[in-house]
Short mmCIF file of C-alpha atoms in Angstrom, two decimals:
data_model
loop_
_atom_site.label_atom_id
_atom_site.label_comp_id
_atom_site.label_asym_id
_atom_site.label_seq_id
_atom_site.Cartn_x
_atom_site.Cartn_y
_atom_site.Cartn_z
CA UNK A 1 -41.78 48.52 -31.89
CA UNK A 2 -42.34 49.44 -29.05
CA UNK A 3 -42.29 51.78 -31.09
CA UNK A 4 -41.65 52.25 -34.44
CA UNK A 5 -38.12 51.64 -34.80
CA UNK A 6 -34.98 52.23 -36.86
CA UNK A 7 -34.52 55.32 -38.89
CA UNK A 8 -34.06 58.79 -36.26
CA UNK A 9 -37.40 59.94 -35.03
CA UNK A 10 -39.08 62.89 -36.85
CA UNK A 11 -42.06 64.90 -35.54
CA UNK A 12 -45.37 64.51 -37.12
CA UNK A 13 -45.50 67.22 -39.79
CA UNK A 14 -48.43 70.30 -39.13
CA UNK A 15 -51.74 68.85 -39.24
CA UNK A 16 -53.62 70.79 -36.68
CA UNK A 17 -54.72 69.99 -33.15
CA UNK A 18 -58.21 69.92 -34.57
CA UNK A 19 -58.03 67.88 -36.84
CA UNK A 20 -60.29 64.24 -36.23
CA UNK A 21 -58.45 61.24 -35.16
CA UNK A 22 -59.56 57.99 -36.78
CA UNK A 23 -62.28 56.31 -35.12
CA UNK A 24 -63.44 52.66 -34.95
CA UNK A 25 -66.34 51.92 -36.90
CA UNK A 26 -69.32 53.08 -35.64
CA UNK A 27 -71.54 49.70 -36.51
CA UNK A 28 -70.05 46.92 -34.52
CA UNK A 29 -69.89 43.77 -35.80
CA UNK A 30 -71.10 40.54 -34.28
CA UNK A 31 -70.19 39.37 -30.57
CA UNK A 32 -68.32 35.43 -31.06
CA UNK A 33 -67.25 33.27 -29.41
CA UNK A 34 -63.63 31.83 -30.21
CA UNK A 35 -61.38 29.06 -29.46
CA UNK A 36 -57.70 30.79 -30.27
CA UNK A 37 -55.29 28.39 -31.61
CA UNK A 38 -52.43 29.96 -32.15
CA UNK A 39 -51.05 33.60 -31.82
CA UNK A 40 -49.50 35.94 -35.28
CA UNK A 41 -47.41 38.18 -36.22
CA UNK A 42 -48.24 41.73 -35.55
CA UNK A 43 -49.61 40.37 -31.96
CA UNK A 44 -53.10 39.52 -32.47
CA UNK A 45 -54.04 35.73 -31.99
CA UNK A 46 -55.64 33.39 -34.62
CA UNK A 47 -59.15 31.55 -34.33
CA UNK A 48 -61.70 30.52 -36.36
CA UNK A 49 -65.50 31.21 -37.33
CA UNK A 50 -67.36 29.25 -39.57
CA UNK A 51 -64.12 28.81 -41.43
CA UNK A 52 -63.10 31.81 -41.65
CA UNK A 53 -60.15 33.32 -39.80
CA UNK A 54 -60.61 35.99 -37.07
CA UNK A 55 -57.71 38.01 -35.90
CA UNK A 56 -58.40 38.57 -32.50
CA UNK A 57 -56.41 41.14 -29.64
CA UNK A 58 -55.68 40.62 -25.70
CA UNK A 59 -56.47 36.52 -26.21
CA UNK A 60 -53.59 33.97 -25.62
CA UNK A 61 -53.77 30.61 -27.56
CA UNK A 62 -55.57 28.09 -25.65
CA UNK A 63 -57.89 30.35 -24.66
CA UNK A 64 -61.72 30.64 -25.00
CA UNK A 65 -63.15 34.28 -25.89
CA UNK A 66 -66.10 36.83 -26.29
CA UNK A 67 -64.86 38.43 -28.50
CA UNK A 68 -66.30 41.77 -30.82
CA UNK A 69 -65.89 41.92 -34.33
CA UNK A 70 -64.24 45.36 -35.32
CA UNK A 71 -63.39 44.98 -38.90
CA UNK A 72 -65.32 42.56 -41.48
CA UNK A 73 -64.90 44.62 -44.70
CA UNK A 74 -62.33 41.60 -45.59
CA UNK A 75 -63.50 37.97 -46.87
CA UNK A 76 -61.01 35.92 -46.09
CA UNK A 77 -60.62 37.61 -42.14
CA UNK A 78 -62.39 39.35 -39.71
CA UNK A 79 -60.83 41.51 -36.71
CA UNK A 80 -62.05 40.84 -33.39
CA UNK A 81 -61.17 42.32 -29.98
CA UNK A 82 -61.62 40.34 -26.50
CA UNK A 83 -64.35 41.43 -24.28
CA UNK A 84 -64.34 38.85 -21.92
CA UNK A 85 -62.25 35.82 -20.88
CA UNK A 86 -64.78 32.15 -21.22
CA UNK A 87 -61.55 30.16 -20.36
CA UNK A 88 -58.19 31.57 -19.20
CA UNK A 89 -54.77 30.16 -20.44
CA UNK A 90 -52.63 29.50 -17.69
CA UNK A 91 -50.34 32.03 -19.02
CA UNK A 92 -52.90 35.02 -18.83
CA UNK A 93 -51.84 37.25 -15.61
CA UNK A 94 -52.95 40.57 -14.35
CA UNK A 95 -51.79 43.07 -16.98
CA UNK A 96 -48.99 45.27 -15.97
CA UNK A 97 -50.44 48.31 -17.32
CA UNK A 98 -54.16 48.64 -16.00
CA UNK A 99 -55.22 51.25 -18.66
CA UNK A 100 -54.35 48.51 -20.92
CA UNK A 101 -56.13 45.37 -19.18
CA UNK A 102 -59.21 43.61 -20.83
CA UNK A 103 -61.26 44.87 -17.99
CA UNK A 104 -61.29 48.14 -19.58
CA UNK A 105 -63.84 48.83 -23.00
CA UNK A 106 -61.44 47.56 -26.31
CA UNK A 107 -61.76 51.90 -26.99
CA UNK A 108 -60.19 52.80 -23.63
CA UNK A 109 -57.21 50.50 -23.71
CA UNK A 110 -53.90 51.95 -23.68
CA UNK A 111 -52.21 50.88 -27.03
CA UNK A 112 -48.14 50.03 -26.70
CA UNK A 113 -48.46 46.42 -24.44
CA UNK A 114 -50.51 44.25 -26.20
CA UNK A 115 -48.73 41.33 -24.46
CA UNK A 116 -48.60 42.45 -21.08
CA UNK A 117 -51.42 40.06 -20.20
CA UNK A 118 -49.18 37.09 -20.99
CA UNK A 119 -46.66 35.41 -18.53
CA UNK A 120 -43.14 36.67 -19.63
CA UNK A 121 -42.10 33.12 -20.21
CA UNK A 122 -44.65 32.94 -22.46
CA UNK A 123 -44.52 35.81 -24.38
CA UNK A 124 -40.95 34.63 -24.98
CA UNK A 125 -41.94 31.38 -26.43
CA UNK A 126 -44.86 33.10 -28.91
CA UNK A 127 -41.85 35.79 -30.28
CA UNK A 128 -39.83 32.36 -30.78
CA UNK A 129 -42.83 30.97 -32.71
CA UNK A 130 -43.74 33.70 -34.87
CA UNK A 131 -39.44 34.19 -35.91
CA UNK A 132 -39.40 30.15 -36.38
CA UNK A 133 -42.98 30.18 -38.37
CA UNK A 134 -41.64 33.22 -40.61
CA UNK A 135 -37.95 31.72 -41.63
CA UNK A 136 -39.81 28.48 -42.78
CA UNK A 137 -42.91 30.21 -44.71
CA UNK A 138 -40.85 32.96 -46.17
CA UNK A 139 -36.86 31.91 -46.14
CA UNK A 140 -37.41 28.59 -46.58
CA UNK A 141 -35.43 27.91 -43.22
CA UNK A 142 -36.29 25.49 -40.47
CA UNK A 143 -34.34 26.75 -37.47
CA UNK A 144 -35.18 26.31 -33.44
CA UNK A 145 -34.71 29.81 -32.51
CA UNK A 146 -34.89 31.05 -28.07
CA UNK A 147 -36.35 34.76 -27.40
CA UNK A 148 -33.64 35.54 -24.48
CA UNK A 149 -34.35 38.28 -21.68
CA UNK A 150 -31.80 41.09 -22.02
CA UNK A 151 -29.53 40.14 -19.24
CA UNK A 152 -30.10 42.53 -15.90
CA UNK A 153 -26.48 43.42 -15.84
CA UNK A 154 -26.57 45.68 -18.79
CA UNK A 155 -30.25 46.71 -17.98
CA UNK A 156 -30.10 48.58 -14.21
CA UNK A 157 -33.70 49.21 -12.74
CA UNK A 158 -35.17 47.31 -15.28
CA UNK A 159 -37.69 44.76 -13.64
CA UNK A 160 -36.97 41.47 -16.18
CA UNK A 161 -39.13 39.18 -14.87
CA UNK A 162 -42.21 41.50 -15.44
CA UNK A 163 -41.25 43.37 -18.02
CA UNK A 164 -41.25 46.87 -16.83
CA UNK A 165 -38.94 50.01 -16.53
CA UNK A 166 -36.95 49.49 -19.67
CA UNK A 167 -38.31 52.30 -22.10
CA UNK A 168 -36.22 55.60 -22.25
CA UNK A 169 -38.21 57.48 -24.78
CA UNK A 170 -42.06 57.74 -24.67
CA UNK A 171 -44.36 59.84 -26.33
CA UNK A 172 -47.52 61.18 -25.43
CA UNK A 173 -49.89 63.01 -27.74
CA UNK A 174 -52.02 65.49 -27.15
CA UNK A 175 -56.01 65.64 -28.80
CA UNK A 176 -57.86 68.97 -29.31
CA UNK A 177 -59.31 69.27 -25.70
CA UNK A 178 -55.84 68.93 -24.47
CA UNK A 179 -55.89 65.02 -22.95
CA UNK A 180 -52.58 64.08 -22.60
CA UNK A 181 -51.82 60.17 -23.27
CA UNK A 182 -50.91 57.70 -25.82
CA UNK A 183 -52.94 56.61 -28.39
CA UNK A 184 -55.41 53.72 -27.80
CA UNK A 185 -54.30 50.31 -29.20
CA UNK A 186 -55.14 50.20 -32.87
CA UNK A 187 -56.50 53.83 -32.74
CA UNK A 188 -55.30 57.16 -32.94
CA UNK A 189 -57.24 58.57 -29.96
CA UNK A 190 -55.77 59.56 -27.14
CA UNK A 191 -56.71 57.95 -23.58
CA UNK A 192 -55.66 59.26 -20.16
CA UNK A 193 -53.56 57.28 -18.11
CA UNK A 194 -52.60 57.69 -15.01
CA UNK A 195 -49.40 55.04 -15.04
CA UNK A 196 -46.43 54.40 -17.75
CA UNK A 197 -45.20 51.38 -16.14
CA UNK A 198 -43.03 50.01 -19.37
CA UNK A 199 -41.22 53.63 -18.96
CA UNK A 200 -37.91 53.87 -16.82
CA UNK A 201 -38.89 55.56 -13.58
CA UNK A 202 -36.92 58.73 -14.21
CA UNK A 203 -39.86 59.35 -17.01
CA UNK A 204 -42.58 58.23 -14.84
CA UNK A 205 -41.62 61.37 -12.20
CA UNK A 206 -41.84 64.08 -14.83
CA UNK A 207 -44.63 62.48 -17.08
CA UNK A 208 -47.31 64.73 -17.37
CA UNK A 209 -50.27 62.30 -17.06
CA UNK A 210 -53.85 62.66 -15.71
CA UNK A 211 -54.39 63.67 -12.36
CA UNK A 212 -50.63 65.32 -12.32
CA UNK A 213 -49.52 68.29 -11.00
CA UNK A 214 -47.74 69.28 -14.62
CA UNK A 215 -50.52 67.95 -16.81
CA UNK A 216 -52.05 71.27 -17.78
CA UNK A 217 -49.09 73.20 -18.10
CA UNK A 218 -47.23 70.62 -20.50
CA UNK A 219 -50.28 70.36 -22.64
CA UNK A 220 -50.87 73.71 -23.46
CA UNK A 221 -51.12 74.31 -27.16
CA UNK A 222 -48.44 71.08 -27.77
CA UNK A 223 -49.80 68.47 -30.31
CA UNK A 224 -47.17 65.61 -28.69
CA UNK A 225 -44.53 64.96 -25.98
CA UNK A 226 -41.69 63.50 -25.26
CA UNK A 227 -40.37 62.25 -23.17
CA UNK A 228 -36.39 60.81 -23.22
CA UNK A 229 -33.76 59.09 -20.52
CA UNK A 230 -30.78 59.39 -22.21
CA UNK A 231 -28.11 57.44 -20.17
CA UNK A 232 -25.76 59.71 -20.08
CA UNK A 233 -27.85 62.85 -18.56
CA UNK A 234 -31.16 63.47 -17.05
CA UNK A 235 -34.46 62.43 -18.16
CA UNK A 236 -35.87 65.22 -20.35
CA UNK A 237 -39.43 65.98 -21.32
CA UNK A 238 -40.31 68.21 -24.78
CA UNK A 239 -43.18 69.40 -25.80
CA UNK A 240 -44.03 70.07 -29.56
CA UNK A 241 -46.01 72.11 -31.15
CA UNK A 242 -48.26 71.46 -34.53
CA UNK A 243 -46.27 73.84 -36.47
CA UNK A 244 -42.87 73.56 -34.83
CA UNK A 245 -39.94 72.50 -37.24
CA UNK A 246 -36.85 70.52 -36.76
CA UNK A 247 -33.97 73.03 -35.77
CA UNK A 248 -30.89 73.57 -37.62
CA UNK A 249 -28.62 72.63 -34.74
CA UNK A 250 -30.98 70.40 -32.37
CA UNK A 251 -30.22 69.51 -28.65
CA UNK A 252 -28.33 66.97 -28.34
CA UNK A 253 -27.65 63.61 -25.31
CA UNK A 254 -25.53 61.38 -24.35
CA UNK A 255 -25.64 57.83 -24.39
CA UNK A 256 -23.14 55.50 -22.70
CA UNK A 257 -22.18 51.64 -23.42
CA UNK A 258 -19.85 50.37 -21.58
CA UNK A 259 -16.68 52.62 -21.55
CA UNK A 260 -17.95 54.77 -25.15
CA UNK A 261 -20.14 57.42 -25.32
CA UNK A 262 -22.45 57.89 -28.26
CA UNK A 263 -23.72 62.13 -28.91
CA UNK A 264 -26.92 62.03 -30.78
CA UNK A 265 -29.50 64.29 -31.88
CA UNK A 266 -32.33 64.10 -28.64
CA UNK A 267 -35.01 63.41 -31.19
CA UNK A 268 -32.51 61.43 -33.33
CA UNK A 269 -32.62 57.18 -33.07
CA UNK A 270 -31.43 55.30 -30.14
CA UNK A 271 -31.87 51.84 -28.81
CA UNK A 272 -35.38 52.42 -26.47
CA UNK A 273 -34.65 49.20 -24.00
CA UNK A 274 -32.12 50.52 -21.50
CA UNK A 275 -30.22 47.24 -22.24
CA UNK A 276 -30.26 47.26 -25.45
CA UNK A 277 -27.48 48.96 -26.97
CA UNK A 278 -25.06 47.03 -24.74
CA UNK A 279 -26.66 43.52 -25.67
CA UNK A 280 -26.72 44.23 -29.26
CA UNK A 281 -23.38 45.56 -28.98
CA UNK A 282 -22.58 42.11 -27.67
CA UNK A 283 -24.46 40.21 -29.72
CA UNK A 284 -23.33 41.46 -33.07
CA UNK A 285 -19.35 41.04 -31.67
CA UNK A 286 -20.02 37.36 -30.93
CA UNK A 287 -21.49 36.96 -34.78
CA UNK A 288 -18.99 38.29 -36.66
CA UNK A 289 -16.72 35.05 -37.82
CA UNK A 290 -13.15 36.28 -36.66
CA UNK A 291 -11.85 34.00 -38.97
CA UNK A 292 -13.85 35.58 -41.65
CA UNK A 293 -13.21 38.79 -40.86
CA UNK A 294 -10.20 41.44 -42.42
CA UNK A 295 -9.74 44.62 -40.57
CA UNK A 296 -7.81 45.84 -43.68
CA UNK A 297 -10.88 44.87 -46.27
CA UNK A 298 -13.65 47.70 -46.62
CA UNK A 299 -15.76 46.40 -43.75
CA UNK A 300 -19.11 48.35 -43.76
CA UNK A 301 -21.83 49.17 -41.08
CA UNK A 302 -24.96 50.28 -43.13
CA UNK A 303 -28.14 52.03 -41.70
CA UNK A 304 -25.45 52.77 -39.40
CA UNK A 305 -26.82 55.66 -37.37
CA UNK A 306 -24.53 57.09 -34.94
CA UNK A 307 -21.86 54.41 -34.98
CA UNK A 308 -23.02 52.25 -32.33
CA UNK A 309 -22.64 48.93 -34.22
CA UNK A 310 -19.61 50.54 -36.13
CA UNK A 311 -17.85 50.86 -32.55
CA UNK A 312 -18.85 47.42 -31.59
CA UNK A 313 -16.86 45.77 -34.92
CA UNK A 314 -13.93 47.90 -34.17
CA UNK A 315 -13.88 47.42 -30.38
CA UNK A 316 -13.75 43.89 -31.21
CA UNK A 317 -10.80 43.99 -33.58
CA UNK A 318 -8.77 46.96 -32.97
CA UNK A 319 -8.64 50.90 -33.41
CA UNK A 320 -6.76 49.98 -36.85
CA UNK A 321 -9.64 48.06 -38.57
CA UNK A 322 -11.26 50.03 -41.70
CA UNK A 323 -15.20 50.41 -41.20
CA UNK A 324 -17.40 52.97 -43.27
CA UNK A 325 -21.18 53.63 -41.31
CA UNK A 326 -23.33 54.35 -44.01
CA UNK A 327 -26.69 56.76 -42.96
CA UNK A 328 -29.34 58.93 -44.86
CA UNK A 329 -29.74 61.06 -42.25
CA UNK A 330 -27.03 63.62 -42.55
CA UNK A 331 -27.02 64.66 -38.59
CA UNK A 332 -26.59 60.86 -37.36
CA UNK A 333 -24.11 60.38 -39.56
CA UNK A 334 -22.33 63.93 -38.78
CA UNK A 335 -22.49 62.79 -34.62
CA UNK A 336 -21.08 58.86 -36.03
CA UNK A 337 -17.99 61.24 -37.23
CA UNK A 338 -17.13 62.37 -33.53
CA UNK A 339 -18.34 59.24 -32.35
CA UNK A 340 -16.18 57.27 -34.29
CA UNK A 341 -12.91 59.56 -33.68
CA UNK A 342 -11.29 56.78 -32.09
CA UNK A 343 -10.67 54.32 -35.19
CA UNK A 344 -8.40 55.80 -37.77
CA UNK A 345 -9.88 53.48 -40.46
CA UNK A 346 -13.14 54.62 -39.79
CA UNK A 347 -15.32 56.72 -41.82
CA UNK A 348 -19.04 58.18 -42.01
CA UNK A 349 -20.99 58.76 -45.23
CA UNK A 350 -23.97 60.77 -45.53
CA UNK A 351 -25.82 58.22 -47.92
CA UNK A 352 -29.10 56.74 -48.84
CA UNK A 353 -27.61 52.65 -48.44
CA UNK A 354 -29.40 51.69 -51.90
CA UNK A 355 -27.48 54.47 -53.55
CA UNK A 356 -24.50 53.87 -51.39
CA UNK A 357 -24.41 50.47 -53.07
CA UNK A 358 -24.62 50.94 -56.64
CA UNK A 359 -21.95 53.37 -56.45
CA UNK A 360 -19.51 50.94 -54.72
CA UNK A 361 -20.88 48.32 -57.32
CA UNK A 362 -19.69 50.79 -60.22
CA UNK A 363 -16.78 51.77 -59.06
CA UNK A 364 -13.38 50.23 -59.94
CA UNK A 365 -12.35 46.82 -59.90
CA UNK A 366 -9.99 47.63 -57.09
CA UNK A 367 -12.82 48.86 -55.18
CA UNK A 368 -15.41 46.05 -55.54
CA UNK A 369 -12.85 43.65 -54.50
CA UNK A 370 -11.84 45.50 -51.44
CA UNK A 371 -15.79 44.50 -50.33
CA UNK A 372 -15.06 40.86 -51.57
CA UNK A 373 -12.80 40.26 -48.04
CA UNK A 374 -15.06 42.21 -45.86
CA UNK A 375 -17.87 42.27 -43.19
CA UNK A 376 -20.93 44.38 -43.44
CA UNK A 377 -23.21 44.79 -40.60
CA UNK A 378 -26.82 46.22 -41.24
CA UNK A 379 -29.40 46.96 -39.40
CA UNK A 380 -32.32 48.19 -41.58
CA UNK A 381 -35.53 49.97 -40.97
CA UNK A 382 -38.67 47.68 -39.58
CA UNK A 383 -39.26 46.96 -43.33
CA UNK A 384 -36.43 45.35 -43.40
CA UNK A 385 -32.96 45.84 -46.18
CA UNK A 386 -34.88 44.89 -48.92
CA UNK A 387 -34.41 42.88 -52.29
CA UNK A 388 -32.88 45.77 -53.88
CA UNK A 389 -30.11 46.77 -51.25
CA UNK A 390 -29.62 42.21 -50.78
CA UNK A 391 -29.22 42.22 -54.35
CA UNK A 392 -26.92 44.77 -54.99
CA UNK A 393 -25.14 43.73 -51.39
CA UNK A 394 -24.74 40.04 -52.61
CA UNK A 395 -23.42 40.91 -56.19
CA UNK A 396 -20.65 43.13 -54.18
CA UNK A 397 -19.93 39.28 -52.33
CA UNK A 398 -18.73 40.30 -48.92
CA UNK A 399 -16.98 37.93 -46.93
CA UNK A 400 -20.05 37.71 -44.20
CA UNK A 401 -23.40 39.68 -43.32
CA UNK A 402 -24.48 40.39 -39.89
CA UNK A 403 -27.68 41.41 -39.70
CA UNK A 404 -29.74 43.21 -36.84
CA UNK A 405 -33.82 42.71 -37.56
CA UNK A 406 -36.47 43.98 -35.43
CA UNK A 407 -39.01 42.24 -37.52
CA UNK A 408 -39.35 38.28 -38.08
CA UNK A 409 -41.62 39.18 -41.71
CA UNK A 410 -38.79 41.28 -43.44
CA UNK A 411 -36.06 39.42 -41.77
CA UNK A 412 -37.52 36.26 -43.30
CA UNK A 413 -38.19 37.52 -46.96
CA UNK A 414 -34.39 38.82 -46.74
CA UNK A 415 -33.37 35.45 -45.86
CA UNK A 416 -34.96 34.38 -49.22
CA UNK A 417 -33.23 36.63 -51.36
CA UNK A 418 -29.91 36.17 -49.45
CA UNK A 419 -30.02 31.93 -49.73
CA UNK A 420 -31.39 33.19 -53.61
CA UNK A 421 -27.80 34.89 -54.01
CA UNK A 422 -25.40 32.09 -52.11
CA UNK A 423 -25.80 32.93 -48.80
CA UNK A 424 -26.91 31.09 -46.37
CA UNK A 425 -28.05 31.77 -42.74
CA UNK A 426 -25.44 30.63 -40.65
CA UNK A 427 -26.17 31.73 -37.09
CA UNK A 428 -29.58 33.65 -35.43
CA UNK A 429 -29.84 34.57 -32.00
CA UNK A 430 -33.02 36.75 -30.65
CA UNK A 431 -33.45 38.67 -27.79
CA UNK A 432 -36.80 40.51 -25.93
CA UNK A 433 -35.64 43.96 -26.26
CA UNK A 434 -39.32 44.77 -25.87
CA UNK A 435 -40.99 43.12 -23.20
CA UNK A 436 -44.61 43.36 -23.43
CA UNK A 437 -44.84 43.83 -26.61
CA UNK A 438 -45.09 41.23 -29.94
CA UNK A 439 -42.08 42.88 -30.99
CA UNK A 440 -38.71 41.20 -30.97
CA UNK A 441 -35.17 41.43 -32.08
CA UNK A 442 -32.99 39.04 -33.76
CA UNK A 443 -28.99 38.62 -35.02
CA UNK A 444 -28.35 37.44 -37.98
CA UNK A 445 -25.15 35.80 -39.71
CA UNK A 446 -25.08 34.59 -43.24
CA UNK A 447 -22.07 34.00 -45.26
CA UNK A 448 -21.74 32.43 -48.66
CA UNK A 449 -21.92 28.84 -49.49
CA UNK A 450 -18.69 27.98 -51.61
#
């Protein structure tokens, strides 16, 4: 999520093509069968044996299963995946990715769109439930919350209503005989496919999957690939070796929202959805309180990467307005620099955000209160900011918090500690910016309660 998410991509360091992937376990469990009540976070579905809960993948709630236990080592839950359907939801459609389907063994499915047997309308509703079940569990916040589909302006060739051609970066890995694929869901072994239908179709043309013309060639002595649509050029494909290292000065793209271009790093982090830099851009412009907001206060954009975000705030309120992007990774933040040339208030610090904080929260009393007028806009790794960085961020008191969260768990516990601090969550809005998937994204405001 989908992809692991947030922080600029690194390659696996050396292991070896030889070395053993992790297998499943090599005594199966029992065979059950379930009634699944209700689906969970991490996109499994919930049922029930002899009172104990079973965790069980490719089901839909409502459904009835045959289902084979994978994982009983636990008391209080089992894992189970779904060999055959006893009683189909009327949700459950023909998956769009066939190496994924339930029709194949549990070991042969593709991993990366464990909801792409549910009706998009559906899958939709389940992302709403898991965010609303999350903010009331953990944040203590009961709040009717709508999944929206990335709107097809700001997505072209993306199929919305199935859920297809929106990923720009995939990557394939490569086991010891040289099969090209991704991994199997919940596995690290590779399985052949012969389709990436969640992939934009430049990448399906040059992917080098079985039965292609490029397959061998591409494989040869690499231990993954990439491959990457950057919006602003053509669609690329990289092989890596086991024992390659990350260059000094490493290719670079070009991404485009709206007018602005954004240079990154081509293994650095970008947005994967093809609409999803615009709609976040969007969506985090519409949740900043104008009334709230100072352009002259030290307004901050933290896990900032290459400015996107940054450029949204001071789109929205003028090449004047003061923003700092805050990012550990020193290349991201050197590209947010030129990407950023246009605001003269803006600035890019090569920072650890934790660290970033407790400086500003020891520096001078002119400086802390230049943060007490402000906005800060963060959009944290999937583990979300964190109690330290919310502490430290709420004893600093900005004005308002926008916060982007590609995880309902993390966002929730930091809605905790932010209500714990004064501040209260004001505004959410959530989009599918990966369809398919469990994953989903969400906009958060929270100011504080006076």
């Amino acid at each position: 999520m989908a992809t692991s998410r947030r922080r600029p991509s690194r390659r696996p360091a050396p292991e070896g093509r030889r070395r053993p992937a992790p297998q499943r376990p090599a005594e199966p469990g029992p065979v059950l069968e379930l009634d699944v009540e209700r689906i969970a976070h991490g996109g499994v579905a919930v049922a029930r044996h002899d009172g104990r809960v079973v965790f069980v993948a490719d089901a839909i709630p409502g459904e009835r299963v045959r289902a084979q236990v994978t994982d009983a080592a636990r008391d209080r839950f089992w894992r189970a995946e779904t060999l055959e359907v006893l009683g189909a939801s009327p949700d459950r459609r023909e998956h769009v990715w066939a190496e994924a389907s339930v029709d194949r063994a549990p070991e042969d499915r593709a991993g990366g769109a464990e909801f792409g047997h549910i009706a998009m309308r559906r899958q939709r509703e389940l992302k709403a439930e898991v965010l609303r079940d999350a903010l009331a569990r953990m944040g203590g916040v009961e709040r009717d919350v709508e999944v929206r589909a990335v709107d097809p302006a700001l997505a072209p060739g993306v199929d919305v209503e199935e859920g297809t051609g929106w990923r720009t970066r995939v990557r394939l890995h490569v086991d010891a005989e040289g099969v090209v694929g991704p991994y199997a869901a919940r596995s690290h072994r590779v399985v052949p496919v012969a389709s990436l239908p969640l992939a934009v179709a430049e990448l399906e043309e040059i992917a080098p999957l079985a039965g292609g013309a490029r397959r061998a060639g591409a494989a040869a002595e690499a231990s993954s690939i990439d491959l990457v649509a950057p919006s602003g050029g053509r669609a690329e494909l990289v092989v890596h070796a086991a024992r390659d290292r990350r260059p000094e000065h490493p290719p670079t793209v070009v991404e485009r929202v709206g007018d602005r271009s954004f240079t990154l790093d081509r293994g650095g982090f970008w947005q994967v959805h093809r609409g999803a830099a615009s709609t976040l851009t969007l969506a985090v412009q519409a949740a900043i309180d104008a009334d709230r907001f100072d352009p002259d206060a030290e307004n901050q954009d933290l896990y900032g990467g290459v400015g996107l975000l940054a450029a949204a705030v001071g789109d929205r309120f003028g090449p004047s307005t003061r923003i700092t992007t805050v990012e550990a990774d020193a290349r991201a933040t050197e590209h947010a620099g030129a990407n950023l040339a246009d605001w003269v208030g803006a600035r890019a610090v090569p920072e650890r955000v934790d660290r970033y904080l407790d400086r500003l929260a020891g520096a001078t009393d002119g400086a802390t209160r230049g943060l007490r007028g402000a906005t800060v806009v963060l959009d944290p790794p999937r583990a979300g900011a964190g109690r330290t960085v919310v502490d430290r961020l709420a004893e600093l008191r900005p004005a308002q918090v926008v916060y982007v969260a590609c995880d309902p768990v993390a966002l929730a516990r930091d809605v905790a500690t932010f209500r714990a601090h004064g501040y209260e969550l004001e505004t959410l809005e959530a989009f599918d910016l990966f369809p398919n998937t469990h994953h989903v994204e969400a906009v958060a405001r929270f100011a504080a309660i006076v």
